[in-house]
Short mmCIF file of C-alpha atoms and ligand atoms in Angstrom, two decimals:
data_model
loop_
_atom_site.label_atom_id
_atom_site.label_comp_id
_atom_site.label_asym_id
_atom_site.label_seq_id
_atom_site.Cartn_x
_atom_site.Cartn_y
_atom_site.Cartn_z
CA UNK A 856 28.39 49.53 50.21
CA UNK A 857 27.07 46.22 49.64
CA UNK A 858 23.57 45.34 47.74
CA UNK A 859 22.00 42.40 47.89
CA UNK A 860 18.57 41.13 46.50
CA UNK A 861 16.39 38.11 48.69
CA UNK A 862 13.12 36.92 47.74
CA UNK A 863 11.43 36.16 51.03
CA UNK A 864 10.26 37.29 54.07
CA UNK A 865 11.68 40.95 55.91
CA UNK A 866 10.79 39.42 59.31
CA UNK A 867 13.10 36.91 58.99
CA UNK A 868 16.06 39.30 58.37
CA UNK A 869 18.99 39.75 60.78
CA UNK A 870 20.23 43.02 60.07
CA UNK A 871 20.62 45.92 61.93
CA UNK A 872 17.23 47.39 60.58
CA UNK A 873 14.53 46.43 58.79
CA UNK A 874 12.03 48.69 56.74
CA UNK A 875 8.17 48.84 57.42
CA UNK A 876 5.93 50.15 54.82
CA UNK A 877 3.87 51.82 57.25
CA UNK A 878 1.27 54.32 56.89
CA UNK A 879 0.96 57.52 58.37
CA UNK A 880 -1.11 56.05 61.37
CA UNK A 881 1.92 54.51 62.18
CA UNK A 882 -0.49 51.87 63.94
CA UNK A 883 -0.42 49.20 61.88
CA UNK A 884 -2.15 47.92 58.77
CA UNK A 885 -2.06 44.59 56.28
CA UNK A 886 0.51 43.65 54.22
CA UNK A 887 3.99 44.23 55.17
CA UNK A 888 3.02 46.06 57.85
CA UNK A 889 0.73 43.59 59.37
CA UNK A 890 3.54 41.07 59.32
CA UNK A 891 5.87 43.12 60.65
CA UNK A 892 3.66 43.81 63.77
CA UNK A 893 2.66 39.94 64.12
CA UNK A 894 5.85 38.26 64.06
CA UNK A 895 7.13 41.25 65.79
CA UNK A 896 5.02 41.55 69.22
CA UNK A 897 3.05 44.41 70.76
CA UNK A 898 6.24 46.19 71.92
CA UNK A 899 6.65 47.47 68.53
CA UNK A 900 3.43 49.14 68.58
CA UNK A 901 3.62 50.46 72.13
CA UNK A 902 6.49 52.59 70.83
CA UNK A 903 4.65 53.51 67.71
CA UNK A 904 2.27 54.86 69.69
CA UNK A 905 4.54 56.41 72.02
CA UNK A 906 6.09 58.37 69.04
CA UNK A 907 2.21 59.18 67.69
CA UNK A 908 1.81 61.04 71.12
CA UNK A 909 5.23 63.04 70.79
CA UNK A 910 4.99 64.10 67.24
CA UNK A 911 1.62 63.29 65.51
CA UNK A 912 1.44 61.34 62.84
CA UNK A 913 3.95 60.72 60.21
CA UNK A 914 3.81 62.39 56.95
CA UNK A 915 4.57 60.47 54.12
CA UNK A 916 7.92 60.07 52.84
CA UNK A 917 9.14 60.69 56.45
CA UNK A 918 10.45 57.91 58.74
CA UNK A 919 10.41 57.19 62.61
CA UNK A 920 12.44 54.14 64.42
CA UNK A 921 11.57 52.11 66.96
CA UNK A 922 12.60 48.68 68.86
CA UNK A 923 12.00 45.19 66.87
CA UNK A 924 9.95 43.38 69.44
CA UNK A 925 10.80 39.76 68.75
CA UNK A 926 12.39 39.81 65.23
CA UNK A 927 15.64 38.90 64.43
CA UNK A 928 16.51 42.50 63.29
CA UNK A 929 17.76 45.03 66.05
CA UNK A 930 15.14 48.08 64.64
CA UNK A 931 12.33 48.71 62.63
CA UNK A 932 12.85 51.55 60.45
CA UNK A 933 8.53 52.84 59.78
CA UNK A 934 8.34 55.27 56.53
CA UNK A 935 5.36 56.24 54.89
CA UNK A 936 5.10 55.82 51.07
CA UNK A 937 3.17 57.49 48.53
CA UNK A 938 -0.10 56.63 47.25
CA UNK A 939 -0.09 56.06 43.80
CA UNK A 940 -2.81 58.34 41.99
CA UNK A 941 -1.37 59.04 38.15
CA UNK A 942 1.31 59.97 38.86
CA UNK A 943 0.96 63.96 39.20
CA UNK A 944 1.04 64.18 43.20
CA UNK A 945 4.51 64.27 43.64
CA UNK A 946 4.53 60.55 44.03
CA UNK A 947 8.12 59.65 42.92
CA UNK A 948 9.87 62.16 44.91
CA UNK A 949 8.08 61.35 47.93
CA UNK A 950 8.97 57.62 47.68
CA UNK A 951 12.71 59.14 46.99
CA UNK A 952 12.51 60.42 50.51
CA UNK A 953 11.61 57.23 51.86
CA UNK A 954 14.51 55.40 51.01
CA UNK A 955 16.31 58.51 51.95
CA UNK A 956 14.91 59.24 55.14
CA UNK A 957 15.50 55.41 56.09
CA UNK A 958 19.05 55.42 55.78
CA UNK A 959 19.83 58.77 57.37
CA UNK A 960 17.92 57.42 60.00
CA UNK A 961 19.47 54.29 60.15
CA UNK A 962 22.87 56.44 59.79
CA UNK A 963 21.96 58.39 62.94
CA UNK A 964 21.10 55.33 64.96
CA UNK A 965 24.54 53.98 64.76
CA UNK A 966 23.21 51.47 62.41
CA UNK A 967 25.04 49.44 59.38
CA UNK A 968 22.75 47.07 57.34
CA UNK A 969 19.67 47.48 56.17
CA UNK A 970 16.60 45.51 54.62
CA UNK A 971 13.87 47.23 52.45
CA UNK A 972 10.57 46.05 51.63
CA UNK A 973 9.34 47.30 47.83
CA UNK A 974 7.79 50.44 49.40
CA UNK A 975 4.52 51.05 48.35
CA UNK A 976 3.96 48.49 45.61
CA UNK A 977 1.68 46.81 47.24
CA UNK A 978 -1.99 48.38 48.35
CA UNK A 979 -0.51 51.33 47.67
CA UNK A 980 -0.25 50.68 43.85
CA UNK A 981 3.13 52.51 42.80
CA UNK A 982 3.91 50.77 39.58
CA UNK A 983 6.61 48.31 40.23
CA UNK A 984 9.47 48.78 37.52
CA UNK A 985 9.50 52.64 38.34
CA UNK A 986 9.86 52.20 42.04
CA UNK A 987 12.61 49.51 41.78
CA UNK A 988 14.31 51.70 39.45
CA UNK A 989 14.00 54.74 41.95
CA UNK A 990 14.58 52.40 45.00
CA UNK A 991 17.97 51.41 43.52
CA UNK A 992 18.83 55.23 42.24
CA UNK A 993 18.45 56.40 45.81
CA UNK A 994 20.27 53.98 47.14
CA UNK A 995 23.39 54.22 44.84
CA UNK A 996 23.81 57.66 45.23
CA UNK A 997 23.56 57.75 48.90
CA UNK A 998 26.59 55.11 49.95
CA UNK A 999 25.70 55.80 53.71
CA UNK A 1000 25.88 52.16 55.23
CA UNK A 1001 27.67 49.01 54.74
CA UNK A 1002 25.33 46.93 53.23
CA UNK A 1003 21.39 47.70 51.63
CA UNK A 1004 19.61 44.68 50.74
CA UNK A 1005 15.99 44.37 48.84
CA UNK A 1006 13.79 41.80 50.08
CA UNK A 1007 11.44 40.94 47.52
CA UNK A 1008 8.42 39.04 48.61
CA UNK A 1009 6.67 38.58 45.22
CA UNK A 1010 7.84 37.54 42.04
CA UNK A 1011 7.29 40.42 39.87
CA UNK A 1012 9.43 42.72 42.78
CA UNK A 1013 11.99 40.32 42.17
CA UNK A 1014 12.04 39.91 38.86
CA UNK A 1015 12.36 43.41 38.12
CA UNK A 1016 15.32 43.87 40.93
CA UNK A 1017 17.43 41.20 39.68
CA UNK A 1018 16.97 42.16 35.91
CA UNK A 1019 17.99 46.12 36.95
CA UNK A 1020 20.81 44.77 38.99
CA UNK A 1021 22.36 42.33 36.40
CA UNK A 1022 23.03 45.68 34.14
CA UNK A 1023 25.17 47.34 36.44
N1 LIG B 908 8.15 40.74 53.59
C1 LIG B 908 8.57 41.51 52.56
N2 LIG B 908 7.74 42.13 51.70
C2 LIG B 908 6.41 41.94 51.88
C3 LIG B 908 5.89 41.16 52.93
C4 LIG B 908 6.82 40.54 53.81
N3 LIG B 908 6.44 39.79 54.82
N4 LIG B 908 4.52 41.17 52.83
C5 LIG B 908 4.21 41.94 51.76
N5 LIG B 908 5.36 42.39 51.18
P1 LIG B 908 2.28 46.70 51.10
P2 LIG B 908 2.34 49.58 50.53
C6 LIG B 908 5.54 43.25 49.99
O1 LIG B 908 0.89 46.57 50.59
O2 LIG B 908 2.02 49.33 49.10
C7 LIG B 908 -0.41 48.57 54.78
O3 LIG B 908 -1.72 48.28 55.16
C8 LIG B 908 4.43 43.31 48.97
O4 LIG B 908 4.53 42.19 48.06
O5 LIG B 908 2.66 45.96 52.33
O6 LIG B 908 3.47 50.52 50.84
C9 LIG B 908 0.14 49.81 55.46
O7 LIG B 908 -0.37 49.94 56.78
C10 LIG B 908 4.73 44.61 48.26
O8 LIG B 908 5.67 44.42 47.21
O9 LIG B 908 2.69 48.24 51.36
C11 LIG B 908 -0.36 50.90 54.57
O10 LIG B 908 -1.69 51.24 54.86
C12 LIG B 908 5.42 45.46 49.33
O11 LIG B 908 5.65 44.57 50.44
C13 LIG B 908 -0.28 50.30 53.18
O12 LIG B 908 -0.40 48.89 53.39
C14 LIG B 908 4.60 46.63 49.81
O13 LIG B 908 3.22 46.26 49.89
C15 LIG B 908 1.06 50.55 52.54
O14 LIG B 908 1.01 50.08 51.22
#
Protein backbone atom coordinates (compact mmCIF):
# COMPACT_ATOMS: atom_id res chain seq x y z
CA UNK A 1 0.00 0.00 0.00
CA UNK A 2 1.12 3.25 -1.10
CA UNK A 3 1.16 6.65 1.15
CA UNK A 4 1.46 9.74 -0.07
CA UNK A 5 1.31 13.29 1.59
CA UNK A 6 -0.22 16.62 -0.70
CA UNK A 7 -0.66 19.94 0.65
CA UNK A 8 -3.71 21.26 -1.14
CA UNK A 9 -7.08 20.98 -1.83
CA UNK A 10 -9.25 17.27 -1.35
CA UNK A 11 -11.67 18.50 -4.06
CA UNK A 12 -9.25 18.51 -6.48
CA UNK A 13 -8.26 14.82 -5.94
CA UNK A 14 -8.80 12.06 -8.52
CA UNK A 15 -8.97 9.07 -6.59
CA UNK A 16 -11.38 6.61 -6.14
CA UNK A 17 -12.65 8.29 -2.82
CA UNK A 18 -12.25 11.14 -1.06
CA UNK A 19 -12.86 11.74 2.79
CA UNK A 20 -15.38 14.39 4.22
CA UNK A 21 -15.05 15.50 7.72
CA UNK A 22 -18.62 15.59 8.15
CA UNK A 23 -20.68 15.88 11.13
CA UNK A 24 -23.26 13.78 12.33
CA UNK A 25 -26.00 15.89 10.46
CA UNK A 26 -24.46 14.59 7.60
CA UNK A 27 -25.94 17.90 5.93
CA UNK A 28 -23.24 19.88 5.54
CA UNK A 29 -21.22 22.40 7.49
CA UNK A 30 -17.92 24.88 6.95
CA UNK A 31 -14.68 23.89 6.50
CA UNK A 32 -13.89 20.82 4.67
CA UNK A 33 -17.17 19.96 4.56
CA UNK A 34 -18.47 23.10 3.10
CA UNK A 35 -15.99 22.72 0.28
CA UNK A 36 -16.67 19.47 -0.34
CA UNK A 37 -20.44 20.24 -0.89
CA UNK A 38 -19.63 23.51 -3.07
CA UNK A 39 -17.30 22.29 -5.54
CA UNK A 40 -19.20 19.13 -5.35
CA UNK A 41 -23.00 20.05 -6.38
CA UNK A 42 -26.33 19.38 -4.67
CA UNK A 43 -26.33 15.71 -5.75
CA UNK A 44 -24.06 15.00 -2.98
CA UNK A 45 -26.40 16.24 -0.50
CA UNK A 46 -29.55 14.76 -2.01
CA UNK A 47 -27.97 11.40 -1.17
CA UNK A 48 -26.90 12.54 2.22
CA UNK A 49 -30.15 13.13 2.90
CA UNK A 50 -31.42 10.13 1.36
CA UNK A 51 -29.17 8.07 3.76
CA UNK A 52 -30.41 10.56 6.89
CA UNK A 53 -33.99 9.17 6.06
CA UNK A 54 -32.83 5.37 5.97
CA UNK A 55 -30.68 5.30 8.98
CA UNK A 56 -30.72 8.54 11.11
CA UNK A 57 -27.99 10.30 11.67
CA UNK A 58 -24.46 9.21 11.81
CA UNK A 59 -22.72 8.62 14.98
CA UNK A 60 -19.40 9.71 15.23
CA UNK A 61 -16.59 7.68 14.25
CA UNK A 62 -18.97 5.90 11.80
CA UNK A 63 -18.93 6.50 8.01
CA UNK A 64 -21.61 6.51 5.13
CA UNK A 65 -20.74 6.82 1.15
CA UNK A 66 -22.28 8.48 -1.33
CA UNK A 67 -21.81 9.77 -5.15
CA UNK A 68 -19.18 12.80 -5.79
CA UNK A 69 -21.43 15.18 -7.61
CA UNK A 70 -19.01 17.06 -9.83
CA UNK A 71 -15.54 16.30 -8.29
CA UNK A 72 -12.93 14.63 -9.84
CA UNK A 73 -13.08 11.74 -7.26
CA UNK A 74 -15.59 8.77 -8.00
CA UNK A 75 -17.07 8.85 -4.01
CA UNK A 76 -17.21 10.75 -1.06
CA UNK A 77 -16.44 8.76 1.86
CA UNK A 78 -18.63 11.16 5.06
CA UNK A 79 -17.24 10.10 8.72
CA UNK A 80 -17.88 11.85 11.73
CA UNK A 81 -14.92 12.81 14.01
CA UNK A 82 -14.63 13.44 17.54
CA UNK A 83 -14.95 16.59 19.30
CA UNK A 84 -12.08 17.39 21.13
CA UNK A 85 -12.99 18.11 24.94
CA UNK A 86 -9.63 17.07 27.15
CA UNK A 87 -9.19 14.40 26.07
CA UNK A 88 -11.26 11.96 28.50
CA UNK A 89 -14.36 11.23 26.07
CA UNK A 90 -12.98 8.57 24.26
CA UNK A 91 -11.76 10.98 21.68
CA UNK A 92 -8.75 9.09 20.19
CA UNK A 93 -10.40 5.87 19.70
CA UNK A 94 -13.27 7.34 18.09
CA UNK A 95 -11.12 9.20 15.51
CA UNK A 96 -9.33 5.53 15.20
CA UNK A 97 -12.64 4.37 13.86
CA UNK A 98 -12.82 6.98 11.42
CA UNK A 99 -9.98 6.18 9.49
CA UNK A 100 -11.05 2.67 10.02
CA UNK A 101 -14.48 2.80 9.09
CA UNK A 102 -13.35 4.80 5.83
CA UNK A 103 -11.34 2.22 4.41
CA UNK A 104 -13.52 -0.79 5.14
CA UNK A 105 -15.94 1.18 3.51
CA UNK A 106 -14.00 2.11 0.75
CA UNK A 107 -12.89 -1.78 0.76
CA UNK A 108 -16.55 -2.81 0.41
CA UNK A 109 -17.28 -0.40 -2.40
CA UNK A 110 -14.85 -2.00 -4.68
CA UNK A 111 -12.70 0.95 -4.16
CA UNK A 112 -8.64 1.34 -4.34
CA UNK A 113 -7.27 4.87 -3.48
CA UNK A 114 -8.10 7.01 -1.08
CA UNK A 115 -7.65 10.78 0.07
CA UNK A 116 -8.07 11.91 3.77
CA UNK A 117 -8.63 15.23 5.06
CA UNK A 118 -6.85 15.79 8.80
CA UNK A 119 -10.10 14.63 10.48
CA UNK A 120 -11.20 16.76 13.02
CA UNK A 121 -8.35 19.24 13.41
CA UNK A 122 -10.05 21.82 12.37
CA UNK A 123 -13.38 23.32 14.32
CA UNK A 124 -13.32 20.36 15.91
CA UNK A 125 -10.01 21.09 17.81
CA UNK A 126 -8.25 17.53 18.08
CA UNK A 127 -4.71 18.52 18.68
CA UNK A 128 -2.84 18.10 15.49
CA UNK A 129 0.47 16.03 16.20
CA UNK A 130 -1.70 13.33 18.08
CA UNK A 131 -4.16 12.89 15.29
CA UNK A 132 -1.49 12.70 12.53
CA UNK A 133 0.25 10.28 14.59
CA UNK A 134 -3.05 8.17 15.05
CA UNK A 135 -4.13 8.90 11.40
CA UNK A 136 -0.89 7.26 10.17
CA UNK A 137 -1.05 4.25 12.98
CA UNK A 138 -4.43 3.29 11.62
CA UNK A 139 -3.55 3.40 8.42
CA UNK A 140 -0.32 1.24 8.62
CA UNK A 141 -1.81 -1.40 10.33
CA UNK A 142 -4.77 -1.76 8.18
CA UNK A 143 -2.97 -2.36 4.48
CA UNK A 144 -6.57 -2.65 2.93
CA UNK A 145 -6.16 -0.55 -0.39
CA UNK A 146 -3.60 0.29 -2.87
CA UNK A 147 -2.78 3.60 -2.14
CA UNK A 148 -3.86 6.18 1.15
CA UNK A 149 -2.84 9.62 0.64
CA UNK A 150 -3.09 12.73 3.30
CA UNK A 151 -4.09 15.89 1.91
CA UNK A 152 -2.98 18.52 4.07
CA UNK A 153 -4.54 21.86 3.57
CA UNK A 154 -2.65 23.89 6.23
CA UNK A 155 0.79 24.13 7.06
CA UNK A 156 0.99 22.90 10.49
CA UNK A 157 -1.09 19.42 9.11
CA UNK A 158 1.64 19.22 6.82
CA UNK A 159 4.35 19.88 8.64
CA UNK A 160 3.66 17.41 11.15
CA UNK A 161 2.82 14.57 8.30
CA UNK A 162 5.92 14.96 6.47
CA UNK A 163 8.17 15.14 9.67
CA UNK A 164 6.27 11.61 11.02
CA UNK A 165 6.69 10.19 7.60
CA UNK A 166 10.44 11.00 7.00
CA UNK A 167 11.13 8.57 10.23
CA UNK A 168 9.78 5.59 8.83
N1 LIG B 1 -9.17 20.30 1.59
C1 LIG B 1 -8.48 19.60 2.54
N2 LIG B 1 -8.50 19.91 3.85
C2 LIG B 1 -9.23 20.99 4.22
C3 LIG B 1 -9.97 21.76 3.31
C4 LIG B 1 -9.92 21.37 1.93
N3 LIG B 1 -10.59 22.03 1.00
N4 LIG B 1 -10.59 22.77 4.00
C5 LIG B 1 -10.24 22.62 5.30
N5 LIG B 1 -9.41 21.56 5.43
P1 LIG B 1 -12.65 20.96 9.57
P2 LIG B 1 -13.36 19.07 11.71
C6 LIG B 1 -8.76 21.00 6.64
O1 LIG B 1 -12.90 22.12 10.45
O2 LIG B 1 -12.33 19.65 12.61
C7 LIG B 1 -17.57 21.21 9.64
O3 LIG B 1 -18.39 22.32 9.81
C8 LIG B 1 -8.56 21.91 7.83
O4 LIG B 1 -7.37 22.70 7.65
O5 LIG B 1 -13.09 21.01 8.16
O6 LIG B 1 -13.41 17.57 11.59
C9 LIG B 1 -18.32 19.89 9.73
O7 LIG B 1 -19.63 20.01 9.21
C10 LIG B 1 -8.41 20.92 8.95
O8 LIG B 1 -7.05 20.48 9.07
O9 LIG B 1 -13.27 19.59 10.19
C11 LIG B 1 -18.33 19.65 11.20
O10 LIG B 1 -19.36 20.37 11.84
C12 LIG B 1 -9.22 19.70 8.49
O11 LIG B 1 -9.58 19.98 7.13
C13 LIG B 1 -16.98 20.17 11.67
O12 LIG B 1 -16.63 21.17 10.71
C14 LIG B 1 -10.47 19.46 9.29
O13 LIG B 1 -11.08 20.71 9.63
C15 LIG B 1 -15.92 19.10 11.63
O14 LIG B 1 -14.75 19.62 12.20
Amino acid sequence: MKINLIKGDITKMKVDAIVNAANSSLLGGSGVDGAIHRAGGSSILEECQQIRNKQGKCKTGEAVITNAGNLPAKKVIHTVGPVYQKGESNEKELLVNCYKNSMLLAKENGLHSIAFPCISTGIYRFPKQIAAEIALSVIKSNPILDEVIFVCFDNENYTIYKNLLSYE
